[in-house]
């Protein structure tokens, strides 16, 4: 694939697992689709990556995405926006349930690790929804200078694992236009349990 910058310069490599983050975000919002203002702003993400990258390093970012045939036109604008913002895009047709992008993402990390010095790998992914195959988080951390970008509700492994950095996506300035109305999903309950507040008051629902 095409590369940016000078060969041999250390790279700060951001890899965004779009299907994974989309599922985690929807679940975090109570199982509903995010509103436009609750979706990540990739221009803010790009600025943050550039600001995080020293002058002697090269920032590089790729979004991995599945595209169902019936959604090509709906997604076309999103893909072109990404490319215009400085992201490379790996797009794979979603023809069957097994047509995911996990292996391509892992292959990309291996290729980059073998071909260029990596100052940092920023992997945007929620542990619970990532099919890591033969590459567990510990395996990746053993080979790569790894920082995981995700949501604390879903990234317990990354938060607690030695040698892995973690940044909550909502802590990236400007990534979301509004604070997310985060709920503790049943899929990500902490061992000590969590309070799940009523969505509406008893009087509002049951007033005679």
Short mmCIF file of C-alpha atoms in Angstrom, two decimals:
data_model
loop_
_atom_site.label_atom_id
_atom_site.label_comp_id
_atom_site.label_asym_id
_atom_site.label_seq_id
_atom_site.Cartn_x
_atom_site.Cartn_y
_atom_site.Cartn_z
CA UNK A 1 0.00 0.00 0.00
CA UNK A 2 1.06 3.61 -0.39
CA UNK A 3 2.85 5.22 2.55
CA UNK A 4 3.27 8.79 3.76
CA UNK A 5 6.55 10.42 4.69
CA UNK A 6 10.11 9.18 4.51
CA UNK A 7 10.88 5.46 4.54
CA UNK A 8 12.54 4.45 7.78
CA UNK A 9 11.14 7.31 9.88
CA UNK A 10 9.38 6.08 13.02
CA UNK A 11 5.61 5.97 12.61
CA UNK A 12 2.80 6.64 15.02
CA UNK A 13 0.24 4.25 13.60
CA UNK A 14 -3.49 4.59 14.31
CA UNK A 15 -5.78 1.71 13.32
CA UNK A 16 -9.54 2.16 13.73
CA UNK A 17 -11.74 -0.96 13.79
CA UNK A 18 -14.99 0.63 12.59
CA UNK A 19 -17.37 -2.34 12.98
CA UNK A 20 -16.05 -3.00 16.47
CA UNK A 21 -16.30 0.60 17.68
CA UNK A 22 -19.75 1.00 16.09
CA UNK A 23 -21.12 -1.99 18.05
CA UNK A 24 -19.54 -0.80 21.29
CA UNK A 25 -20.83 2.74 20.88
CA UNK A 26 -24.38 1.61 20.12
CA UNK A 27 -24.37 -0.71 23.12
CA UNK A 28 -22.95 2.03 25.35
CA UNK A 29 -25.86 4.28 24.34
CA UNK A 30 -28.43 1.76 25.47
CA UNK A 31 -28.71 -0.25 22.28
CA UNK A 32 -29.72 2.62 20.00
CA UNK A 33 -28.04 4.11 16.96
CA UNK A 34 -25.86 7.13 17.76
CA UNK A 35 -27.22 10.54 16.82
CA UNK A 36 -25.03 12.56 14.41
CA UNK A 37 -23.51 14.55 17.27
CA UNK A 38 -22.68 11.31 19.11
CA UNK A 39 -20.62 9.89 16.25
CA UNK A 40 -16.83 10.29 16.23
CA UNK A 41 -15.42 13.28 14.35
CA UNK A 42 -12.50 11.97 12.36
CA UNK A 43 -11.12 15.43 11.65
CA UNK A 44 -10.68 15.86 15.42
CA UNK A 45 -9.08 12.41 15.63
CA UNK A 46 -6.65 13.31 12.83
CA UNK A 47 -5.65 16.58 14.53
CA UNK A 48 -5.14 14.76 17.82
CA UNK A 49 -2.89 12.17 16.14
CA UNK A 50 -0.81 14.86 14.42
CA UNK A 51 -0.43 16.77 17.68
CA UNK A 52 0.62 13.54 19.42
CA UNK A 53 3.31 12.88 16.78
CA UNK A 54 6.73 14.56 17.24
CA UNK A 55 8.28 16.27 14.19
CA UNK A 56 10.75 13.41 13.61
CA UNK A 57 7.93 10.83 13.37
CA UNK A 58 5.27 10.17 10.73
CA UNK A 59 1.57 10.00 11.66
CA UNK A 60 -0.37 7.33 9.76
CA UNK A 61 -4.01 6.31 10.17
CA UNK A 62 -6.24 3.64 8.63
CA UNK A 63 -9.92 2.87 9.12
CA UNK A 64 -11.04 -0.73 8.58
CA UNK A 65 -14.67 -1.02 7.52
CA UNK A 66 -17.19 -3.59 6.27
CA UNK A 67 -19.62 -2.51 3.54
CA UNK A 68 -22.84 -4.48 2.96
CA UNK A 69 -23.86 -4.40 -0.73
CA UNK A 70 -27.14 -2.64 0.05
CA UNK A 71 -25.36 0.17 1.90
CA UNK A 72 -22.71 1.12 -0.63
CA UNK A 73 -24.28 4.48 -1.50
CA UNK A 74 -24.99 5.28 2.14
CA UNK A 75 -21.37 4.63 3.11
CA UNK A 76 -19.68 6.14 0.04
CA UNK A 77 -19.71 9.66 1.46
CA UNK A 78 -18.24 8.46 4.77
CA UNK A 79 -15.39 6.68 2.98
CA UNK A 80 -14.59 9.73 0.86
CA UNK A 81 -14.70 11.96 3.93
CA UNK A 82 -12.14 9.71 5.62
CA UNK A 83 -9.84 9.73 2.62
CA UNK A 84 -10.13 13.51 2.34
CA UNK A 85 -9.26 13.84 6.04
CA UNK A 86 -5.99 11.92 5.64
CA UNK A 87 -7.07 8.39 6.53
CA UNK A 88 -6.40 5.35 4.41
CA UNK A 89 -9.41 3.04 4.25
CA UNK A 90 -9.52 -0.74 4.05
CA UNK A 91 -13.03 -1.59 2.88
CA UNK A 92 -14.30 -5.16 2.64
CA UNK A 93 -17.69 -6.27 1.28
CA UNK A 94 -19.94 -7.82 3.92
CA UNK A 95 -21.40 -10.67 1.86
CA UNK A 96 -21.67 -13.29 4.61
CA UNK A 97 -21.63 -13.26 8.40
CA UNK A 98 -17.99 -14.32 8.35
CA UNK A 99 -16.80 -11.46 6.14
CA UNK A 100 -15.15 -9.34 8.82
CA UNK A 101 -12.02 -7.19 8.75
CA UNK A 102 -10.21 -8.63 11.79
CA UNK A 103 -7.62 -10.66 9.90
CA UNK A 104 -6.84 -7.82 7.50
CA UNK A 105 -6.33 -5.50 10.45
CA UNK A 106 -3.94 -7.92 12.15
CA UNK A 107 -2.08 -8.50 8.88
CA UNK A 108 -1.68 -4.73 8.52
CA UNK A 109 -0.17 -4.48 12.01
CA UNK A 110 2.25 -7.33 11.25
CA UNK A 111 3.27 -5.80 7.92
CA UNK A 112 3.86 -2.40 9.47
CA UNK A 113 5.80 -3.86 12.39
CA UNK A 114 8.05 -5.73 9.94
CA UNK A 115 8.62 -2.88 7.52
CA UNK A 116 9.04 0.33 9.51
CA UNK A 117 9.96 1.46 13.04
CA UNK A 118 6.85 2.00 15.14
CA UNK A 119 6.92 4.63 17.86
CA UNK A 120 3.36 3.77 18.92
CA UNK A 121 0.42 1.71 17.70
CA UNK A 122 -2.96 3.21 18.59
CA UNK A 123 -5.58 0.49 18.21
CA UNK A 124 -9.19 1.71 18.37
CA UNK A 125 -11.09 -1.38 19.44
CA UNK A 126 -13.24 -2.71 22.26
CA UNK A 127 -11.79 -5.90 23.75
CA UNK A 128 -15.16 -7.57 24.07
CA UNK A 129 -16.06 -7.21 20.40
CA UNK A 130 -12.68 -7.89 18.78
CA UNK A 131 -11.99 -11.29 17.22
CA UNK A 132 -8.26 -11.44 17.87
CA UNK A 133 -7.70 -14.93 16.46
CA UNK A 134 -4.14 -15.98 17.24
CA UNK A 135 -3.23 -12.44 18.33
CA UNK A 136 -4.47 -11.78 21.84
CA UNK A 137 -4.03 -8.35 23.38
CA UNK A 138 -1.06 -9.69 25.34
CA UNK A 139 0.52 -11.05 22.14
CA UNK A 140 0.14 -7.69 20.41
CA UNK A 141 1.52 -5.82 23.42
CA UNK A 142 4.53 -8.14 23.47
CA UNK A 143 5.42 -7.18 19.91
CA UNK A 144 4.18 -3.61 19.57
CA UNK A 145 4.31 -0.33 21.55
CA UNK A 146 0.55 -0.58 22.04
CA UNK A 147 -2.02 1.94 23.21
CA UNK A 148 -5.68 0.96 23.00
CA UNK A 149 -8.36 3.54 22.23
CA UNK A 150 -11.79 2.48 23.40
CA UNK A 151 -14.42 2.79 26.09
CA UNK A 152 -13.54 1.93 29.68
CA UNK A 153 -16.76 -0.11 29.97
CA UNK A 154 -15.52 -2.54 27.29
CA UNK A 155 -11.73 -2.41 27.63
CA UNK A 156 -11.08 -3.91 31.05
CA UNK A 157 -8.27 -6.09 29.69
CA UNK A 158 -6.42 -3.16 28.14
CA UNK A 159 -6.87 -1.02 31.25
CA UNK A 160 -5.44 -3.67 33.59
CA UNK A 161 -2.74 -5.22 31.39
CA UNK A 162 0.89 -4.33 31.98
CA UNK A 163 2.59 -2.87 28.94
CA UNK A 164 -0.63 -1.59 27.34
CA UNK A 165 -1.67 2.04 27.40
CA UNK A 166 -5.35 2.99 27.35
CA UNK A 167 -7.15 6.16 26.30
CA UNK A 168 -10.91 6.48 26.58
CA UNK A 169 -12.23 7.78 23.26
CA UNK A 170 -14.28 10.44 25.01
CA UNK A 171 -11.04 11.88 26.43
CA UNK A 172 -9.80 12.79 22.91
CA UNK A 173 -10.59 16.50 22.52
CA UNK A 174 -13.42 17.20 20.09
CA UNK A 175 -13.95 13.58 19.05
CA UNK A 176 -17.58 13.81 20.14
CA UNK A 177 -19.56 17.02 19.82
CA UNK A 178 -21.58 16.32 22.97
CA UNK A 179 -20.94 14.27 26.13
CA UNK A 180 -22.11 10.71 25.56
CA UNK A 181 -25.04 9.49 27.64
CA UNK A 182 -23.11 6.40 28.67
CA UNK A 183 -24.86 3.49 30.30
CA UNK A 184 -23.25 0.46 31.90
CA UNK A 185 -24.21 -2.29 29.45
CA UNK A 186 -25.17 -5.71 30.75
CA UNK A 187 -22.38 -7.06 28.53
CA UNK A 188 -19.82 -5.04 30.49
CA UNK A 189 -20.97 -5.21 34.10
CA UNK A 190 -18.07 -4.91 36.56
CA UNK A 191 -17.54 -7.79 38.99
CA UNK A 192 -18.95 -5.69 41.84
CA UNK A 193 -22.15 -4.94 39.90
CA UNK A 194 -23.60 -1.59 38.83
CA UNK A 195 -26.68 0.54 39.37
CA UNK A 196 -28.96 0.85 36.33
CA UNK A 197 -31.29 3.83 36.88
CA UNK A 198 -34.90 3.92 35.70
CA UNK A 199 -35.32 5.61 32.33
CA UNK A 200 -38.49 7.41 33.51
CA UNK A 201 -39.95 8.20 36.92
CA UNK A 202 -42.64 6.01 38.46
CA UNK A 203 -45.05 8.96 38.60
CA UNK A 204 -44.46 9.79 34.94
CA UNK A 205 -45.28 6.22 33.88
CA UNK A 206 -48.02 5.31 36.31
CA UNK A 207 -49.79 8.55 37.17
CA UNK A 208 -53.51 7.80 37.41
#
